[in-house]
Coordinates of C-alpha atoms and ligand atoms in Angstrom, one line a residue:
Chain A
M207 CA 0.0 0.0 0.0
A208 CA 2.8 2.3 0.8
L209 CA 4.3 1.9 -2.5
L210 CA 0.9 2.9 -4.4
D211 CA 0.8 6.0 -2.2
V212 CA 4.4 6.7 -3.3
E213 CA 3.6 6.5 -6.9
R214 CA 0.2 8.6 -6.4
I215 CA 2.4 11.4 -4.8
K216 CA 5.0 11.0 -7.6
L217 CA 2.2 11.2 -10.5
F218 CA 0.5 14.1 -9.2
S219 CA 3.3 16.3 -7.8
T220 CA 4.2 16.9 -11.5
R221 CA 2.2 18.8 -14.0
A222 CA 2.5 16.4 -17.0
P223 CA -0.2 13.9 -15.9
W224 CA -2.8 16.9 -15.5
W225 CA -2.0 18.5 -18.9
C226 CA -2.6 15.1 -20.4
M227 CA -5.7 14.6 -18.7
V228 CA -7.0 17.9 -19.9
L229 CA -5.9 17.3 -23.4
A230 CA -7.3 13.9 -23.6
A231 CA -10.8 15.2 -22.5
A232 CA -10.5 18.2 -24.7
L233 CA -9.6 16.3 -27.9
T234 CA -12.2 13.7 -27.5
V235 CA -14.9 15.7 -26.4
G236 CA -14.2 18.3 -28.9
F237 CA -14.1 16.0 -31.9
T238 CA -17.2 14.5 -30.7
V239 CA -18.9 17.9 -30.6
L240 CA -17.8 18.6 -34.3
L241 CA -19.1 14.9 -35.4
V242 CA -22.6 15.4 -33.5
A243 CA -23.0 18.8 -34.8
N244 CA -22.8 17.5 -38.5
A245 CA -24.8 14.5 -37.9
G246 CA -28.1 14.5 -40.0
T247 CA -30.0 12.3 -42.3
T248 CA -27.3 10.8 -44.3
F249 CA -25.3 10.2 -41.1
P250 CA -27.7 9.2 -38.0
L251 CA -26.6 9.6 -34.7
A252 CA -26.4 6.5 -32.7
V253 CA -24.7 5.6 -29.1
S254 CA -21.7 4.3 -31.0
T255 CA -21.3 7.5 -32.7
T256 CA -20.5 9.5 -29.6
Q257 CA -17.7 7.2 -28.9
F258 CA -16.0 7.6 -32.4
A259 CA -13.5 9.9 -31.0
Y260 CA -12.0 7.8 -28.3
N261 CA -8.8 7.1 -29.9
F262 CA -7.7 10.6 -29.3
G263 CA -7.9 10.4 -25.7
L264 CA -6.3 6.9 -25.9
M265 CA -3.2 8.3 -27.4
V266 CA -3.0 11.0 -25.1
V267 CA -3.5 8.7 -22.2
M268 CA -0.9 6.3 -23.4
V269 CA 1.4 9.1 -23.8
M270 CA 0.9 10.1 -20.2
A271 CA 1.7 6.4 -19.1
A272 CA 4.8 6.3 -21.1
L273 CA 5.9 9.6 -19.4
A274 CA 5.4 8.3 -16.1
I275 CA 8.2 5.7 -16.4
T276 CA 10.6 7.7 -19.0
T277 CA 10.8 10.9 -17.1
E278 CA 11.9 8.9 -14.3
Y279 CA 14.9 7.7 -16.5
R280 CA 15.3 11.2 -17.8
F281 CA 15.7 13.0 -14.7
G282 CA 17.3 10.0 -12.6
T283 CA 14.6 9.7 -10.1
I284 CA 14.5 6.1 -11.0
K285 CA 17.7 5.6 -9.3
S286 CA 16.5 7.2 -6.2
T287 CA 13.4 5.2 -6.2
F288 CA 15.2 1.9 -6.8
Q289 CA 17.6 3.2 -3.9
A290 CA 14.6 3.6 -1.8
V291 CA 12.9 0.5 -2.7
P292 CA 15.2 -2.4 -4.2
N293 CA 12.3 -4.4 -5.0
R294 CA 11.7 -3.2 -8.6
T295 CA 9.0 -5.6 -9.6
A296 CA 6.9 -3.9 -6.6
V297 CA 7.8 -0.6 -7.6
L298 CA 6.8 -1.2 -11.3
V299 CA 3.7 -3.1 -10.4
S300 CA 2.7 -0.1 -8.1
K301 CA 3.2 2.4 -10.6
T302 CA 1.3 0.4 -13.4
V303 CA -1.7 0.0 -10.9
V304 CA -1.9 3.9 -10.2
V305 CA -1.4 5.0 -13.7
A306 CA -3.6 2.4 -15.4
L307 CA -6.4 3.1 -12.9
L308 CA -6.2 6.7 -13.6
A309 CA -6.2 5.9 -17.4
G310 CA -9.3 3.8 -16.7
V311 CA -11.1 6.3 -14.7
V312 CA -10.2 9.2 -17.2
G313 CA -11.6 7.0 -19.8
E314 CA -14.9 6.5 -18.4
I315 CA -15.5 10.2 -17.6
I316 CA -14.4 11.2 -21.1
A317 CA -16.9 8.4 -22.6
F318 CA -19.7 9.5 -20.4
A319 CA -19.0 13.0 -21.2
C320 CA -18.8 12.7 -25.0
W321 CA -22.3 10.6 -24.8
G322 CA -23.6 13.4 -22.6
V323 CA -22.7 16.1 -24.8
A324 CA -24.3 14.4 -27.8
R325 CA -27.4 14.2 -25.9
L326 CA -27.5 17.8 -24.7
M327 CA -26.7 18.8 -28.6
K328 CA -29.4 16.5 -30.1
P329 CA -32.1 15.8 -27.5
D330 CA -34.2 14.2 -30.1
A331 CA -31.6 11.7 -31.4
D332 CA -32.3 8.3 -29.9
L333 CA -29.1 8.1 -27.6
A334 CA -30.6 5.9 -24.7
I335 CA -28.1 3.4 -23.6
R336 CA -30.4 0.2 -23.6
T337 CA -28.7 -3.0 -24.9
A338 CA -25.4 -4.6 -23.7
S339 CA -23.8 -3.5 -26.7
D340 CA -24.5 0.0 -26.0
W341 CA -23.2 -0.1 -22.6
R342 CA -20.0 -1.8 -23.9
N343 CA -19.9 1.2 -26.5
V344 CA -19.9 3.7 -23.8
A345 CA -18.5 2.0 -20.6
G346 CA -16.0 -0.1 -22.7
V347 CA -13.6 3.0 -23.4
G348 CA -12.3 3.0 -19.6
P349 CA -11.3 -0.7 -20.0
V350 CA -9.4 0.1 -23.4
Y351 CA -7.7 3.1 -21.9
F352 CA -6.6 1.1 -18.9
G353 CA -5.4 -1.7 -21.1
G354 CA -3.5 0.8 -23.4
A355 CA -1.9 2.6 -20.3
I356 CA -0.3 -0.9 -19.4
L357 CA 0.9 -1.4 -22.9
A358 CA 2.5 2.1 -22.8
L359 CA 4.3 1.5 -19.5
G360 CA 5.8 -1.7 -20.7
V361 CA 7.1 0.0 -23.9
G362 CA 8.4 2.9 -21.7
M363 CA 10.2 0.3 -19.4
L364 CA 11.9 -1.4 -22.6
I365 CA 12.6 1.9 -24.5
R366 CA 13.3 4.3 -21.5
Q367 CA 13.6 7.3 -23.8
T368 CA 10.4 9.6 -23.9
A369 CA 10.8 10.4 -27.4
G370 CA 11.4 6.7 -28.6
A371 CA 8.7 5.3 -26.5
V372 CA 6.0 7.9 -27.5
S373 CA 6.9 7.3 -31.3
I374 CA 6.6 3.8 -31.2
I375 CA 3.4 3.9 -29.2
L376 CA 1.8 6.5 -31.8
V377 CA 3.3 4.8 -34.9
W378 CA 2.1 1.5 -33.8
S379 CA -1.5 2.4 -32.9
L380 CA -2.2 5.0 -35.4
L381 CA -0.4 3.9 -38.5
A382 CA 1.1 0.5 -38.4
E383 CA -2.0 -1.4 -37.5
S384 CA -3.8 0.4 -40.3
L385 CA -1.3 0.3 -43.0
V386 CA -0.9 -3.7 -42.7
G387 CA -4.3 -3.9 -44.3
L388 CA -2.6 -2.7 -47.5
V389 CA -0.8 -5.8 -47.7
P390 CA -2.9 -8.0 -50.3
T391 CA -5.0 -10.8 -48.9
I392 CA -3.2 -11.5 -45.6
G393 CA -3.1 -8.0 -44.5
V394 CA -6.7 -7.8 -43.5
K395 CA -6.2 -11.3 -41.8
I396 CA -3.5 -10.0 -39.7
Q397 CA -5.2 -6.8 -38.8
A398 CA -7.7 -9.1 -37.0
W399 CA -5.0 -10.1 -34.5
L400 CA -3.4 -6.5 -33.8
P401 CA -4.1 -5.4 -30.5
F402 CA -5.5 -1.8 -31.1
N403 CA -7.9 -3.2 -34.0
V404 CA -9.0 -5.8 -31.6
A405 CA -9.5 -3.2 -28.8
G406 CA -11.7 -1.4 -31.3
H407 CA -13.6 -4.4 -31.9
F408 CA -14.5 -4.7 -28.2
V409 CA -15.7 -1.2 -28.0
N410 CA -17.7 -1.1 -31.6
G411 CA -18.8 -4.7 -31.4
D412 CA -19.7 -6.2 -34.7
E413 CA -21.1 -3.0 -36.4
P414 CA -17.8 -0.8 -36.7
A415 CA -19.4 1.2 -39.6
T416 CA -21.3 3.9 -37.7
G417 CA -23.5 5.7 -39.9
G418 CA -21.7 7.2 -42.6
V419 CA -18.3 7.0 -40.7
Q420 CA -15.9 4.5 -41.3
G421 CA -15.0 3.1 -37.7
R422 CA -11.9 1.6 -36.7
G423 CA -11.7 -2.0 -37.9
A424 CA -14.2 -1.7 -40.7
G425 CA -13.7 -4.3 -43.3
I426 CA -11.9 -6.6 -40.7
D427 CA -13.3 -9.9 -40.1
F428 CA -12.7 -10.3 -36.2
A429 CA -12.6 -13.9 -35.2
M430 CA -12.9 -13.1 -31.6
S431 CA -16.1 -11.9 -29.7
P432 CA -16.1 -8.4 -28.3
W433 CA -15.4 -9.8 -24.7
V434 CA -12.7 -12.1 -25.7
S435 CA -11.4 -9.3 -27.7
L436 CA -10.8 -7.2 -24.7
L437 CA -9.2 -10.1 -23.1
Y438 CA -6.8 -10.5 -25.8
F439 CA -5.9 -6.6 -25.6
M440 CA -5.2 -7.1 -21.9
G441 CA -3.1 -10.1 -22.6
V442 CA -1.0 -8.3 -25.1
A443 CA -0.5 -5.3 -22.7
V444 CA 0.2 -7.4 -19.7
A445 CA 2.8 -9.5 -21.7
L446 CA 4.7 -6.3 -22.7
L447 CA 4.6 -5.2 -19.2
V448 CA 5.8 -8.5 -17.9
I449 CA 8.8 -8.3 -20.5
G450 CA 9.3 -4.6 -19.2
I451 CA 9.6 -5.6 -15.7
V452 CA 11.9 -8.7 -16.4
V453 CA 14.1 -6.3 -18.4
V454 CA 14.2 -3.5 -15.9
N455 CA 15.2 -6.3 -13.3
K456 CA 18.0 -7.4 -15.4
R457 CA 19.4 -4.2 -16.4
D458 CA 21.6 -1.6 -14.5
A459 CA 19.3 1.1 -13.1
Chain B
M659 CA 30.4 -1.1 7.9
I660 CA 30.8 -1.5 4.1
E661 CA 32.6 -4.4 2.8
A662 CA 33.6 -4.7 -0.8
V663 CA 34.9 -8.3 -2.0
Q664 CA 36.4 -8.5 -5.1
L665 CA 34.1 -6.4 -6.8
T666 CA 34.2 -6.2 -10.6
K667 CA 32.2 -4.2 -13.1
R668 CA 32.6 -4.6 -16.8
Y669 CA 30.5 -2.4 -19.1
G670 CA 31.2 -4.0 -22.7
Q671 CA 34.7 -3.2 -23.3
T672 CA 35.3 -1.1 -20.4
L673 CA 36.6 -2.7 -17.2
A674 CA 35.2 0.1 -14.8
V675 CA 35.8 -1.7 -11.5
D676 CA 38.3 -4.4 -11.2
N677 CA 38.8 -7.0 -8.5
L678 CA 38.2 -4.2 -5.7
S679 CA 38.1 -5.2 -2.3
F680 CA 38.2 -2.9 0.7
T681 CA 36.2 -2.1 4.0
V682 CA 34.8 1.3 5.3
Q683 CA 34.7 1.5 9.1
P684 CA 32.2 3.2 11.1
G685 CA 32.6 6.5 13.1
R686 CA 35.0 8.3 10.6
V687 CA 35.1 9.8 7.4
T688 CA 36.5 7.5 4.7
G689 CA 37.7 9.3 1.6
F690 CA 37.2 7.4 -1.7
L691 CA 39.9 8.8 -3.9
G692 CA 40.7 8.4 -7.6
P693 CA 41.2 10.3 -10.8
N694 CA 38.3 10.9 -13.2
G695 CA 36.8 7.6 -14.6
A696 CA 38.6 5.4 -11.9
G697 CA 35.3 3.8 -11.0
K698 CA 34.1 5.7 -7.8
S699 CA 30.6 6.4 -9.1
T700 CA 30.4 2.8 -10.5
T701 CA 31.5 1.2 -7.2
M702 CA 28.9 3.4 -5.2
R703 CA 26.2 2.3 -7.6
M704 CA 26.8 -1.2 -6.8
I705 CA 27.0 -0.7 -3.1
L706 CA 23.5 0.7 -3.6
G707 CA 22.1 -2.3 -5.7
L708 CA 21.7 0.1 -8.8
D709 CA 24.3 -1.7 -10.9
N710 CA 24.8 -5.2 -10.6
P711 CA 28.4 -6.5 -10.3
T712 CA 29.8 -8.5 -13.0
A713 CA 31.7 -10.5 -10.2
G714 CA 32.1 -10.1 -6.4
S715 CA 30.1 -8.5 -3.9
V716 CA 29.7 -5.6 -1.6
R717 CA 27.9 -5.8 1.7
I718 CA 26.5 -3.4 4.4
D719 CA 26.5 -4.7 7.8
G720 CA 26.8 -8.0 6.4
R721 CA 23.9 -7.8 4.0
T722 CA 23.7 -6.9 0.4
Y723 CA 21.7 -3.8 -0.5
R724 CA 18.9 -5.7 -1.9
E725 CA 18.4 -7.7 1.2
L726 CA 17.8 -4.5 3.3
D727 CA 14.3 -4.0 4.4
R728 CA 13.2 -0.2 4.2
P729 CA 16.9 0.5 3.2
L730 CA 16.8 4.3 3.7
R731 CA 16.9 3.5 7.4
T732 CA 20.2 1.6 6.9
V733 CA 22.0 3.4 4.0
G734 CA 21.7 7.2 2.8
A735 CA 23.1 8.4 -0.4
L736 CA 23.7 11.4 -2.2
M737 CA 24.9 10.3 -5.5
D738 CA 23.9 13.2 -7.9
A739 CA 22.2 16.3 -6.7
K740 CA 20.3 16.5 -9.9
W741 CA 18.3 13.2 -9.4
L742 CA 15.1 14.8 -9.0
H743 CA 12.0 16.0 -11.1
P744 CA 12.4 19.5 -11.8
N745 CA 8.7 20.2 -11.4
R746 CA 8.4 18.6 -8.2
S747 CA 8.9 20.5 -5.0
A748 CA 11.7 19.8 -2.6
Y749 CA 8.8 18.7 0.1
S750 CA 7.0 16.4 -2.4
H751 CA 10.2 15.0 -3.3
L752 CA 11.1 14.1 0.2
L753 CA 7.7 13.1 0.8
W754 CA 7.4 10.4 -1.6
L755 CA 10.9 9.1 -0.3
A756 CA 9.6 9.0 3.1
R757 CA 6.4 7.1 2.3
S758 CA 8.4 4.5 0.2
N759 CA 10.4 3.5 3.5
R760 CA 7.3 4.2 5.8
L761 CA 8.8 7.0 7.6
P762 CA 6.9 9.6 9.2
A763 CA 5.9 12.7 7.2
R764 CA 7.5 14.7 10.4
R765 CA 10.6 13.6 9.4
V766 CA 10.5 15.5 6.1
N767 CA 10.1 18.7 7.9
E768 CA 13.1 17.7 10.4
V769 CA 15.5 17.0 7.6
L770 CA 14.6 20.1 5.6
D771 CA 15.0 22.2 8.8
L772 CA 18.7 20.4 9.3
V773 CA 19.9 21.5 6.0
G774 CA 18.1 24.8 6.0
L775 CA 15.6 24.4 3.1
T776 CA 12.4 24.9 5.2
A777 CA 11.7 28.2 3.4
V778 CA 11.9 27.1 0.0
A779 CA 10.3 23.6 0.8
K780 CA 7.3 24.4 -1.6
R781 CA 9.1 25.5 -4.6
R782 CA 10.0 23.5 -7.5
A783 CA 13.5 21.8 -7.1
G784 CA 14.3 22.6 -10.7
G785 CA 14.8 26.2 -9.9
F786 CA 17.3 25.5 -7.2
S787 CA 20.9 26.4 -7.4
L788 CA 23.3 23.7 -7.3
G789 CA 24.2 24.4 -3.5
M790 CA 20.6 24.1 -2.6
S791 CA 20.1 20.9 -4.7
Q792 CA 22.9 19.4 -3.0
R793 CA 21.4 20.3 0.5
L794 CA 18.1 18.7 -0.6
G795 CA 20.1 15.6 -1.6
I796 CA 21.8 15.4 1.7
A797 CA 18.3 15.9 3.2
A798 CA 17.1 12.9 1.4
A799 CA 20.1 10.8 2.4
L800 CA 19.2 11.6 6.0
L801 CA 15.6 11.0 5.8
G802 CA 15.8 7.6 7.5
D803 CA 18.6 8.6 10.0
P804 CA 20.8 6.0 8.4
G805 CA 24.0 4.6 10.0
V806 CA 25.9 4.4 6.6
L807 CA 26.1 7.4 4.5
L808 CA 27.5 7.7 0.8
F809 CA 28.3 11.0 -0.9
D810 CA 29.7 11.2 -4.5
E811 CA 31.8 14.2 -5.1
P812 CA 29.5 16.3 -2.7
V813 CA 31.7 19.5 -3.0
N814 CA 31.9 19.6 -6.8
G815 CA 30.8 22.9 -8.1
L816 CA 30.1 24.3 -4.5
D817 CA 31.4 27.8 -3.2
P818 CA 33.8 27.9 -0.4
E819 CA 31.3 28.3 2.1
G820 CA 29.3 25.3 0.9
I821 CA 32.4 23.2 0.8
V822 CA 33.1 24.1 4.5
W823 CA 29.5 23.3 5.4
I824 CA 29.4 19.8 3.7
R825 CA 32.9 19.0 5.2
R826 CA 31.8 20.1 8.8
F827 CA 28.7 18.1 8.1
M828 CA 30.3 14.9 7.2
Q829 CA 32.6 15.0 9.9
S830 CA 29.7 15.7 12.4
L831 CA 28.0 12.5 11.2
A832 CA 31.0 10.2 11.5
A833 CA 31.4 11.8 15.1
E834 CA 28.1 10.3 15.7
G835 CA 29.1 6.9 15.1
R836 CA 28.2 6.6 11.4
T837 CA 29.9 5.2 8.5
V838 CA 30.8 7.9 6.1
L839 CA 32.3 7.2 2.5
V840 CA 32.7 10.5 0.4
S841 CA 34.4 10.2 -2.8
S842 CA 36.4 12.8 -4.6
H843 CA 39.1 13.3 -7.2
L844 CA 41.2 15.8 -5.1
L845 CA 43.5 14.6 -2.5
S846 CA 44.0 18.0 -1.0
E847 CA 40.2 18.0 -0.3
M848 CA 40.4 14.7 1.4
A849 CA 43.1 15.5 3.3
L850 CA 41.1 18.0 5.0
T851 CA 37.9 15.8 5.3
A852 CA 38.8 12.2 5.6
E853 CA 40.6 10.0 8.2
D854 CA 41.0 7.0 6.1
L855 CA 41.3 6.7 2.5
V856 CA 40.5 4.4 -0.3
V857 CA 42.6 5.0 -3.0
I858 CA 41.7 3.5 -6.6
G859 CA 43.0 4.1 -10.3
R860 CA 41.4 2.3 -13.4
G861 CA 39.2 0.4 -11.3
R862 CA 41.9 -1.1 -9.1
L863 CA 42.8 -0.6 -5.4
I864 CA 46.0 1.6 -5.0
S865 CA 46.1 1.9 -1.3
Q866 CA 43.7 1.7 1.9
G867 CA 44.4 3.0 5.3
S868 CA 44.9 6.1 7.2
A869 CA 44.8 9.4 5.2
A870 CA 47.6 11.0 7.3
E871 CA 49.7 7.8 6.5
F872 CA 48.9 8.0 2.8
I873 CA 49.8 11.3 2.5
E874 CA 53.1 11.0 4.5
R875 CA 54.1 8.0 2.3
S876 CA 53.2 9.5 -1.1
S877 CA 54.5 12.9 -0.7
T878 CA 58.2 13.0 -1.3
S879 CA 59.8 14.9 1.7
T880 CA 62.9 16.7 1.2
V881 CA 64.7 18.9 3.7
F882 CA 66.4 22.2 3.0
V883 CA 69.7 22.9 4.5
R884 CA 71.7 26.0 4.8
S885 CA 75.3 26.3 6.4
P886 CA 78.4 28.2 5.8
Q887 CA 80.3 24.8 5.8
L888 CA 78.2 23.6 2.9
A889 CA 80.8 21.6 1.0
K890 CA 81.9 19.8 4.2
L891 CA 78.2 19.0 4.9
E892 CA 77.4 17.9 1.6
A893 CA 80.1 15.3 1.6
A894 CA 79.1 14.0 4.9
L895 CA 75.4 13.6 3.8
V896 CA 76.5 11.8 0.5
D897 CA 78.8 9.7 2.5
K898 CA 75.8 8.6 4.6
G899 CA 73.9 7.8 1.4
F900 CA 71.4 10.7 0.9
P901 CA 70.8 12.2 -2.5
V902 CA 71.9 15.8 -2.3
V903 CA 70.9 18.5 -4.9
T904 CA 72.7 22.2 -4.4
E905 CA 69.9 24.7 -4.6
G906 CA 70.7 28.5 -4.2
E907 CA 72.8 28.9 -1.3
G908 CA 71.6 25.7 0.3
L909 CA 71.1 21.9 -0.2
Q910 CA 67.8 19.8 -1.1
V911 CA 68.5 16.5 1.0
S912 CA 66.1 13.8 0.1
G913 CA 65.0 10.8 2.1
A914 CA 66.3 12.3 5.4
R915 CA 64.2 13.6 8.3
T916 CA 65.3 17.1 10.0
E917 CA 66.8 15.3 13.0
V918 CA 69.2 13.1 11.1
I919 CA 70.6 16.0 9.0
G920 CA 71.1 18.0 12.3
D921 CA 73.1 14.9 13.8
V922 CA 75.2 14.7 10.9
A923 CA 76.0 18.5 11.0
A924 CA 76.8 18.3 14.7
A925 CA 79.0 15.1 14.1
I926 CA 81.3 17.0 11.7
G927 CA 81.0 20.2 13.5
A928 CA 79.1 22.2 11.0
V929 CA 77.1 25.3 11.7
V930 CA 73.5 24.9 10.5
H931 CA 71.5 28.2 9.3
E932 CA 68.4 26.6 8.0
L933 CA 67.1 23.2 8.4
S934 CA 63.6 23.1 7.0
P935 CA 61.3 20.3 5.8
Q936 CA 59.8 20.6 2.4
R937 CA 56.7 18.8 0.9
G938 CA 55.9 18.3 -2.6
S939 CA 52.1 19.2 -3.2
L940 CA 49.5 16.4 -2.4
E941 CA 48.2 16.7 -5.9
Q942 CA 51.7 15.9 -7.3
A943 CA 52.0 13.0 -4.9
F944 CA 48.6 11.8 -6.2
M945 CA 49.4 12.3 -9.9
R946 CA 52.6 10.3 -9.3
L947 CA 50.7 7.4 -7.7
T948 CA 47.9 7.2 -10.0
E949 CA 50.0 7.9 -13.3
D950 CA 49.6 4.5 -14.5
S951 CA 46.0 4.3 -13.6
V952 CA 44.7 7.7 -15.2
E953 CA 42.4 6.9 -17.9
Y954 CA 42.7 10.1 -20.1
H955 CA 46.2 11.2 -20.0
T956 CA 46.7 14.9 -21.2
G957 CA 50.0 14.4 -22.6
L958 CA 51.4 17.1 -20.7
G959 CA 52.9 14.8 -18.2
D960 CA 54.5 16.3 -15.3
A961 CA 56.0 19.5 -16.7
V962 CA 52.8 21.2 -15.9
V963 CA 53.4 21.6 -12.0
P964 CA 56.2 23.6 -11.0
E965 CA 58.0 22.1 -7.9
G966 CA 56.0 23.8 -5.0
K967 CA 55.7 23.8 -1.3
Ligands
ATP1698 N1 26.7 3.1 -17.6 C1 27.8 3.1 -18.2 N2 28.1 2.4 -19.2 C2 29.2 2.4 -19.9 N3 30.3 2.9 -19.1 C3 30.3 3.3 -18.0 C4 29.1 3.4 -17.4 N4 29.3 4.0 -16.2 C5 30.4 4.1 -16.2 N5 31.2 3.9 -17.2 C6 32.6 3.8 -17.6 O1 33.3 3.4 -16.2 C7 34.5 3.9 -16.1 C8 34.3 4.5 -14.7 O2 33.4 5.5 -14.4 P1 32.9 6.2 -13.1 O3 31.8 7.1 -13.4 O4 32.6 5.0 -12.1 O5 34.2 7.0 -12.7 P2 34.4 7.8 -11.5 O6 35.7 7.3 -10.6 O7 33.1 8.3 -10.9 O8 34.8 9.4 -12.5 P3 34.5 10.9 -12.0 O9 35.4 11.4 -11.1 O10 34.9 11.3 -13.4 O11 33.3 10.9 -11.5 C9 34.5 5.1 -17.0 O12 35.3 4.5 -17.9 C10 33.1 5.3 -17.5 O13 33.3 5.6 -18.9
MG1699 MG1 31.8 9.8 -10.6

């Protein structure tokens, strides 16, 4: 418990996480406002449409998570940390719990904020959350942010440098997983197994195309059900985290 | 007590620490001396469990660092004053350290008081001067009231006032019975601070023992003597086997203490006008000792330092 407290103090006694949280919310809600404002007959509003922009916040939250570990290397505080607590696994697990939980809570707040804003803007649209799929659409954003933060922490532990870690995370999630689809025939098959696509499948379910907008994962034939998709995404994230922790234990601080 | 046994650390091709064994005793300041790149910081990082030794081990009161429970209560260290987040306040920095070892928050205020930083505790540490950062680092080292303290080049870059403060501080810590290991590349600084010395060069042990003894042994002492019967005295001294060099109106005699020269003069009935021991500078002595073990030679050799007192 003491270690969770330590990581909480560390996280909130610098400004970066606050900025990241504000930016994540502003980007996601802002984009949703644009989208909802343009909704009309050609592009009907649905619960899933209100979550279309969740990726913006996800990117920022993953950057925040990566920063939580890379700045410790950048400023040498990781050495003070391991000096105070030689059990590196305990330190890194505590950091992951604090950062990932924060990411998850931020994800839920952003998701319901986006949905709420859409309802306020279009009171006539049918935006009630009724089905299990509706719930997954909105409340599913939190778990994805949670997993994304874990994955980003793992990358940060392996790369250590902010620029490198952030580049990898952004290129991977924004570019690489989409570009694989360009490879003829097998590209789309591979895409169905790439973690961020799979996470999108969890949120969007089997109807990734929301109205006139092409949602993430449109055209991909996913093999897993939405809930297994979430497990798969979490599995990849935790695997990276475990590799990160093993490597940090092996290497010099 | 700190005990290093055949400690070795290799970084790729570089052998940073080479089969190094030494002990550091409580109740006194021990200087850890070596030229740049000798392996002082590497050794200290291994003591703290931050770097893993390639071979050998180092123990603190019989246990390795990683075996210590809540280690800040046993070992405090100031390795680098800049190991802090620039946007975090001094207070928050100390608070998370205290929490990590379940030390009361009251301790944070106590150590801030001790190093005189209470007034700036809520300011971001990134804006601190080097002297203030150094004080904050010392506050962090003292948080757990540890019996063993490590300081890596604590006076580097400090003004004379800061240097004197740190020197007194370390000596008072040792006087309280703590084990204090402080690294430096300046023998003159260690001569003023340390009672014991562990001297290394290129990762290898050069000498371990009392500082006074090391200085006595390593600085070549000559005696300057003037006499109206200089030629007679010179002959007598050469006869006794002492190397003699004429200098101005007198002689520089190597390897003899003043008493011996006085006796020789008396025996031949020579009058002595001056008999003064001369000491080569400590830095010269240190350079001579570590000559073979300095990693980066300047190529200037011995020519740079004029023979001085
Ligand atoms: N992390 C590292 N990776 C590679 N080489 C290293 C590393 N740390 C130290 N070295 C090398 O090990 C040797 C010893 O370095 P170290 O910093 O321990 O010396 P030092 O005695 O503290 O020197 P200084 O007085 O300059 O602080 C040097 O050759 C240095 O280049
Ligand atoms: Mg050093």
